[in-house]
Short mmCIF file of C-alpha atoms in Angstrom, two decimals:
data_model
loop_
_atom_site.label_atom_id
_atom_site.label_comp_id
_atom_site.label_asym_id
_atom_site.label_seq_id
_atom_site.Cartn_x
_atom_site.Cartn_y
_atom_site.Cartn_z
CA UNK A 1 39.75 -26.52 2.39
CA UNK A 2 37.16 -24.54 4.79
CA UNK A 3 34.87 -26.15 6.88
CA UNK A 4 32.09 -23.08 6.51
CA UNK A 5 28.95 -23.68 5.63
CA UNK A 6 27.98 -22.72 2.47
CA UNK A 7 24.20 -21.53 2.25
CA UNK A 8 22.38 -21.98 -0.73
CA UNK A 9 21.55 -18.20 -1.30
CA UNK A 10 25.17 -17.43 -1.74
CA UNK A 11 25.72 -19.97 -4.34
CA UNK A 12 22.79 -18.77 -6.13
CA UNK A 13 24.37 -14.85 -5.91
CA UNK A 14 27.60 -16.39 -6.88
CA UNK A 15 25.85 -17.80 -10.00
CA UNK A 16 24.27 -14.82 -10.81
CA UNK A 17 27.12 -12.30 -10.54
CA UNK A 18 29.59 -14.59 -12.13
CA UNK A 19 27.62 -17.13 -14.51
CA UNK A 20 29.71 -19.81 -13.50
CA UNK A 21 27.80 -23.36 -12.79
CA UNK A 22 26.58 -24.41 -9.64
CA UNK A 23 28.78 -26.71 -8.72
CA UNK A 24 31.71 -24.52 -9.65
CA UNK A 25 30.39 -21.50 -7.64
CA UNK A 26 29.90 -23.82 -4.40
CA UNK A 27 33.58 -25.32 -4.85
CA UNK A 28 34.65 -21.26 -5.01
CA UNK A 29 33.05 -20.44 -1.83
CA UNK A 30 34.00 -23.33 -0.11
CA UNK A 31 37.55 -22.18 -1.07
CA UNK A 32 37.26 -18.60 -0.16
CA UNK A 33 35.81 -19.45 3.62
CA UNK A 34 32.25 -18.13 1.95
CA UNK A 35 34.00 -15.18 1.28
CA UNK A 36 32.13 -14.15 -2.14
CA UNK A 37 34.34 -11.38 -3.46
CA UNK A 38 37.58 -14.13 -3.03
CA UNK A 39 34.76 -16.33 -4.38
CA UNK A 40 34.47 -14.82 -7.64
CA UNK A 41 38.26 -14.07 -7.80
CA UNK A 42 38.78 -17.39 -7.44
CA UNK A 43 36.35 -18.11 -10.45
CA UNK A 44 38.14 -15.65 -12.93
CA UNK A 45 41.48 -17.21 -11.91
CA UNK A 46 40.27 -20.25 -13.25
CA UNK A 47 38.64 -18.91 -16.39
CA UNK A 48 34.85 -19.45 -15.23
CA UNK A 49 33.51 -16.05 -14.71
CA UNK A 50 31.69 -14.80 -17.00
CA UNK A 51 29.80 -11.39 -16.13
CA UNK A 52 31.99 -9.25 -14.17
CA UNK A 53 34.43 -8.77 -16.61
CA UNK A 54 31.93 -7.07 -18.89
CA UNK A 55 31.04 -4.32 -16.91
CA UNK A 56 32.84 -1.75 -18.58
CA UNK A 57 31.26 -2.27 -21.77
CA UNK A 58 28.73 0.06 -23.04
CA UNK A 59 25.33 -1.35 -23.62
CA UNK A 60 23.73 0.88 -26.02
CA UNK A 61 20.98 -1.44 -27.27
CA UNK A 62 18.16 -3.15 -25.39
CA UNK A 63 14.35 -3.00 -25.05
CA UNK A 64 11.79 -0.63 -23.24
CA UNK A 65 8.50 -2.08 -22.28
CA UNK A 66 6.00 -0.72 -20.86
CA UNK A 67 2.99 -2.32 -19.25
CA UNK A 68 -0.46 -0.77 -17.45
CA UNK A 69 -3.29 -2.20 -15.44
CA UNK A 70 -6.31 -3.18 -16.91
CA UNK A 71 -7.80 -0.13 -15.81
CA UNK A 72 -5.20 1.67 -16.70
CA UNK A 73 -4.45 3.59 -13.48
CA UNK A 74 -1.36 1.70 -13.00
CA UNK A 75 1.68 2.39 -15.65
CA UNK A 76 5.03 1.19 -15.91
CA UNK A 77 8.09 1.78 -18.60
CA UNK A 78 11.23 0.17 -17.83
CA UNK A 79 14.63 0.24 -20.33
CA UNK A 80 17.08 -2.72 -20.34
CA UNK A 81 20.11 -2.62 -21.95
CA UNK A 82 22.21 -4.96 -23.96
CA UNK A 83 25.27 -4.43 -26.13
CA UNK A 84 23.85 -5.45 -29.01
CA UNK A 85 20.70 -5.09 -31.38
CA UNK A 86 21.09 -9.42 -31.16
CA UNK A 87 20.57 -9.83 -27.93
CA UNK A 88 18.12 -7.22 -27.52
CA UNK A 89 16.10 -9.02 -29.68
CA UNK A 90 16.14 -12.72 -28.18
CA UNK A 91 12.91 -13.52 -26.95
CA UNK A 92 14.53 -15.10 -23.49
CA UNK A 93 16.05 -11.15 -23.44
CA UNK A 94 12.52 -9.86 -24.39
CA UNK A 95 10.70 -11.85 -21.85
CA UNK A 96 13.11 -10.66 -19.08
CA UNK A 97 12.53 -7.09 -19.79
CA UNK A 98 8.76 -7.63 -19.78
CA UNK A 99 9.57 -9.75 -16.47
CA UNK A 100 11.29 -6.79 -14.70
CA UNK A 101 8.28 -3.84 -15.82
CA UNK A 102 5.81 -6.50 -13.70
CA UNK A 103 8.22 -6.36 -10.98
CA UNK A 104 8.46 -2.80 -10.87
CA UNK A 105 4.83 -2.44 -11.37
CA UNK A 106 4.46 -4.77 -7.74
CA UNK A 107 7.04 -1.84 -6.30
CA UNK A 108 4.63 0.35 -4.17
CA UNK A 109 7.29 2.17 -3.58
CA UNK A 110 7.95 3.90 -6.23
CA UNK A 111 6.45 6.71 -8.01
CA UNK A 112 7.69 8.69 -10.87
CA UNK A 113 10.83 8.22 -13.00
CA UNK A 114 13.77 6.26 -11.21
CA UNK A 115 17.64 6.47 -12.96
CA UNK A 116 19.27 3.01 -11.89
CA UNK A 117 22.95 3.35 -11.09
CA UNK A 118 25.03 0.61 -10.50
CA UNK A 119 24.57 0.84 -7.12
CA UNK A 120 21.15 1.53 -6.99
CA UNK A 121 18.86 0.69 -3.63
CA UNK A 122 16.38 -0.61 -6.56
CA UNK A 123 18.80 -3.44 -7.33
CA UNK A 124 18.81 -4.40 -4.48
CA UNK A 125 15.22 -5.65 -3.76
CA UNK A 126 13.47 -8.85 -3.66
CA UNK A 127 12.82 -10.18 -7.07
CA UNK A 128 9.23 -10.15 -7.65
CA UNK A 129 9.10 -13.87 -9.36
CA UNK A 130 11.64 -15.14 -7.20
CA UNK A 131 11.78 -13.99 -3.45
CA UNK A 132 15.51 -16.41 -3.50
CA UNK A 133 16.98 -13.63 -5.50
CA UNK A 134 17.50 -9.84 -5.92
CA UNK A 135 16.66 -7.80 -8.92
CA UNK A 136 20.45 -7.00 -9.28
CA UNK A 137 21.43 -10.86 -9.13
CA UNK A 138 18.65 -11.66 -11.89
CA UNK A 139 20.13 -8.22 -14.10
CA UNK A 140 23.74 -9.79 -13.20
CA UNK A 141 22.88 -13.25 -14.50
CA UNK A 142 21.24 -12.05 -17.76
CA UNK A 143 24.53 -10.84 -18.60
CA UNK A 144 26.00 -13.78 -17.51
CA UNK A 145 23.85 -16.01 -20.05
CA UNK A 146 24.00 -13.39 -22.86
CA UNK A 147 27.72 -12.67 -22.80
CA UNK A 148 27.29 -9.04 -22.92
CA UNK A 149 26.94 -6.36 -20.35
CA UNK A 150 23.13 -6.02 -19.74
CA UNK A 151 21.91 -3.07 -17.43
CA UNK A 152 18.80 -1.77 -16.42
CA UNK A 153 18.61 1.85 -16.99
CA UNK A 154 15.65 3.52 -15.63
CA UNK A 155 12.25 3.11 -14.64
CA UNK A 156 9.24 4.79 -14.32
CA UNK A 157 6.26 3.82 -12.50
CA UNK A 158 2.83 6.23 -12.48
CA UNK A 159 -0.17 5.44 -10.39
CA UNK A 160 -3.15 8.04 -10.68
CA UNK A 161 -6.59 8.27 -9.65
CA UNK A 162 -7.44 9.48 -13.51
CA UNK A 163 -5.57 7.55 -16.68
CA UNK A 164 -2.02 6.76 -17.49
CA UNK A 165 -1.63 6.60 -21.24
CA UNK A 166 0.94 4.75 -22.98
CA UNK A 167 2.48 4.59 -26.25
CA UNK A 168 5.35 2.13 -27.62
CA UNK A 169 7.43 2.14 -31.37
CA UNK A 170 7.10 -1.47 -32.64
CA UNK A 171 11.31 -1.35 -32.35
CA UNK A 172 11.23 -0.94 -28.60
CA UNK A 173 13.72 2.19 -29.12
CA UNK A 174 10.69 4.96 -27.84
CA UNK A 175 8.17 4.45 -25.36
CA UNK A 176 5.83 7.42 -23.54
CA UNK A 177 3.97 7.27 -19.96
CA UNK A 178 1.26 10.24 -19.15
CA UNK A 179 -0.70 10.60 -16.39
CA UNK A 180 -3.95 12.60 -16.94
CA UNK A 181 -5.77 13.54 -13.77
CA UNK A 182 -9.42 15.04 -13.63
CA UNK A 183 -11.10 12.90 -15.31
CA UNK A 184 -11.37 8.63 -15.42
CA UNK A 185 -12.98 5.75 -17.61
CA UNK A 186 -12.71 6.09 -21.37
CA UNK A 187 -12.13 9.43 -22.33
CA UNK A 188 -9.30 9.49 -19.93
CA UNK A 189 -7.84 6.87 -21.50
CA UNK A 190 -8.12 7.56 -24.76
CA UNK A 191 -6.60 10.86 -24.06
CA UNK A 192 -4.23 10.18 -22.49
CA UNK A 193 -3.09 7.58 -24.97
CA UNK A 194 -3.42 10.40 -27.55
CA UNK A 195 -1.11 12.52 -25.35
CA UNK A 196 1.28 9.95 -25.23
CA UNK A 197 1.71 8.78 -28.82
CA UNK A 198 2.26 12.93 -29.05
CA UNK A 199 4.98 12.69 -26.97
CA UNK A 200 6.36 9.76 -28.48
CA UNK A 201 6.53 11.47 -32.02
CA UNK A 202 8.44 14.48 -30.95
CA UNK A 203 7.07 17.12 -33.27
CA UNK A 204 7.85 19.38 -33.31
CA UNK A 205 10.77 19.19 -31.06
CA UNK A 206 10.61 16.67 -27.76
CA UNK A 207 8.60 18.23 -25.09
CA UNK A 208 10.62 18.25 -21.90
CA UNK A 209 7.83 19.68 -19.58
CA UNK A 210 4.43 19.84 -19.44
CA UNK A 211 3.34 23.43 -18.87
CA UNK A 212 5.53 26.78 -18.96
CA UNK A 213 6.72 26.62 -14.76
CA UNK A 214 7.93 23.21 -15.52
CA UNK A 215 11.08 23.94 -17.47
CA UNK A 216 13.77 23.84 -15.40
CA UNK A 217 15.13 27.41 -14.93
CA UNK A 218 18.72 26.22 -15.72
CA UNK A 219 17.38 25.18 -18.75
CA UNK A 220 15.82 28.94 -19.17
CA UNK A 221 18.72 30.94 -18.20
CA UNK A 222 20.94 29.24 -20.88
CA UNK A 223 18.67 29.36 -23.72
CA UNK A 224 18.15 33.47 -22.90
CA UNK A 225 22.18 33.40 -22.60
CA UNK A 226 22.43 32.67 -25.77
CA UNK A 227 19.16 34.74 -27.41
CA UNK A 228 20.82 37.80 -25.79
CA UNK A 229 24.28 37.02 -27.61
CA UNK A 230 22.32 36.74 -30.98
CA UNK A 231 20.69 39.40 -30.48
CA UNK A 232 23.94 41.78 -29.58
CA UNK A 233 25.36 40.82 -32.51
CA UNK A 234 22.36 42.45 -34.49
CA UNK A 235 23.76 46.07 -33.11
CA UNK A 236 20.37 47.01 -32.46
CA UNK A 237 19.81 49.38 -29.83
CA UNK A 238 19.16 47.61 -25.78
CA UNK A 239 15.26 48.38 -25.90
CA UNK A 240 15.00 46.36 -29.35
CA UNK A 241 17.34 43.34 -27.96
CA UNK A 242 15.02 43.23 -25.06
CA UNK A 243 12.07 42.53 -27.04
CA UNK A 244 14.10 40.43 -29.28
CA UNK A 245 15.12 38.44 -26.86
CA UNK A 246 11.69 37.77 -24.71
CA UNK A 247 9.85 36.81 -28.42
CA UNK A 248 12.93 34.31 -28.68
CA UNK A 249 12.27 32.78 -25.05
CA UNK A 250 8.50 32.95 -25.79
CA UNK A 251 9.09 30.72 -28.36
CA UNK A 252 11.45 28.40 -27.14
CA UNK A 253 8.44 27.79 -24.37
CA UNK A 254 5.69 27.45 -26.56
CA UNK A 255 8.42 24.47 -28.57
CA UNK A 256 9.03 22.63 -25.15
CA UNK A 257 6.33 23.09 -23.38
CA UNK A 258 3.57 19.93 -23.93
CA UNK A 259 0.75 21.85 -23.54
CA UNK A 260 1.56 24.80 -25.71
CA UNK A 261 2.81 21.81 -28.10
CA UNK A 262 0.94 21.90 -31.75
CA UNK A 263 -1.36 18.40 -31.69
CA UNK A 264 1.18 16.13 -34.17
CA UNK A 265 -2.39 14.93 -36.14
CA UNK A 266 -3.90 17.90 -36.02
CA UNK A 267 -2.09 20.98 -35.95
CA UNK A 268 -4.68 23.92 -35.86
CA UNK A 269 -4.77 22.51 -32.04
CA UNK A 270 -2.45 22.78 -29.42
CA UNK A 271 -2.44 19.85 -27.08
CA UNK A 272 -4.03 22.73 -24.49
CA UNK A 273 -6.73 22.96 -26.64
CA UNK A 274 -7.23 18.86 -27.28
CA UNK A 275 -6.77 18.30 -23.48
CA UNK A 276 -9.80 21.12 -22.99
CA UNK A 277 -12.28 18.81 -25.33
CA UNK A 278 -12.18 16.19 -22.08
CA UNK A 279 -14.16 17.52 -18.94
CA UNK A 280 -12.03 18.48 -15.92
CA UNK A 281 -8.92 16.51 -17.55
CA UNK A 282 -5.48 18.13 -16.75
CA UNK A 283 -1.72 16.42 -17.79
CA UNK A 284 -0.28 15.66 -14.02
CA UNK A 285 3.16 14.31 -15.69
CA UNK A 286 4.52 12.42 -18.73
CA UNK A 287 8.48 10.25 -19.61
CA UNK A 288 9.49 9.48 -22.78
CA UNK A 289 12.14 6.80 -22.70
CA UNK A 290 14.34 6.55 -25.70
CA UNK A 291 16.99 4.17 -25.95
CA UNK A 292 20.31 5.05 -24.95
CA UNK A 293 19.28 8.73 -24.96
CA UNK A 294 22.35 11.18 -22.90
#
């Protein structure tokens, strides 16, 4: 057997990546030399890990939370997934999602919306709750204690000098950030709250950017691909197709576009027109977060 010492913080990784008890992950270590990848080899040879093997299994269930300030300059949305609607709905699963949006909201880092990979610099931070441990480690050992593969999707993390806005569904399946800028205090809040359950609702088609030079031009240039097809096919003559087709891109704007958006409780409004009814307020940014979504 080695003589290495085994440190304390490896045992707890150990733990974490493998779920295996304490005492079993020190014994593996102290067989691999402190080696933890032969550590946790060693551990599956015997039958006692538990999380690595379920990597590879989709986890298309979960919870997003989302969490703001008291002031509500400060917002946070954060998905974590699960492989099933069971888990997802354990309160030690729900509690560890609302665990990892404060630690995110601590991240001064960050700003904006973050796509965690499994490799992810994120991951690899100091848990906020817990300096012993990394965020990846805590993720690891949820799976661990769960028996399923649980992953932490995205995040998003919006700090303003005006409101962020928030709204959740009471299923945890669709959550909304905005950021309104130009205005603070209540009405700020409010509307950007208002924005946000908008967004949320998806009527009358899921707003992807907030004003007309937001849309990605990809995004554009395929829509107009196809427009210009439909149009062909009409056999009407080039000067018609051309105003066929710019009516047809007009519109798809004025459907994705938040601002040019029809207000979903009031539609005689666009949300233009509600955001106007708040001095100086403008829509810096929004994420909607629905689960499993792409």
């Amino acid at each position: 057997m080695s003589t290495v010492q085994i440190k304390a913080s490896d045992v707890a990784a150990l733990r974490a990546r493998t779920g295996a008890g304490m005492g079993d992950c020190k014994k593996a270590l102290e067989e691999a030399g402190g080696d933890i990848e032969k550590a946790v080899d060693y551990l599956r040879t015997k039958g006692m890990a538990k999380a690595d093997k379920r990597a590879d299994r989709v986890a298309s269930e979960g919870q997003i939370i989302t969490w703001v300030s008291a002031d509500q300059t400060l917002g946070v949305m954060i998905e974590l997934n699960s492989e099933t609607d069971f888990v997802s709905r354990n309160d030690e699963f729900v509690a560890l999602a609302t665990n990892v949006a404060h630690h995110i909201a601590e991240d001064t880092s960050l700003d904006g919306v973050v796509n965690v990979t499994a490799d992810h610099d994120l991951l690899n931070k100091k848990w906020a709750h817990d300096k012993s441990q990394t965020l990846g480690e805590v993720v690891k050992a949820a799976a661990a204690r769960t028996g399923e593969n649980v992953t932490l999707r995205r995040v998003a993390r919006y700090a303003t000098t005006g409101a962020v806005g928030f709204y959740r569904h009471h299923n945890g399946k669709v959550a909304v950030l905005v950021d309104v800028t130009g205005a603070t205090g209540a009405a700020a809040i409010a509307l950007a709250n208002t924005v946000a359950e908008h967004v949320a609702a998806g009527v009358p088609t899921v707003a992807i950017a907030v004003r007309k030079e937001d849309v990605a031009a990809d995004l554009v240039a395929r829509e107009k691909a196809i427009f210009v097809e439909q149009a062909k096919a009409s056999g009407k003559p080039d000067a018609i197709i051309e105003k066929m087709v710019t009516g047809r891109v007009d519109k798809y704007y004025s459907e994705v576009t938040l601002l040019e958006q029809p207000w979903v409780r009031d539609d005689s409004k666009t949300i233009s027109q509600l955001v106007k009814e708040t001095a100086g307020a403008d829509i810096r940014r929004f994420a909607r977060f629905q689960m499993s979504e792409g």
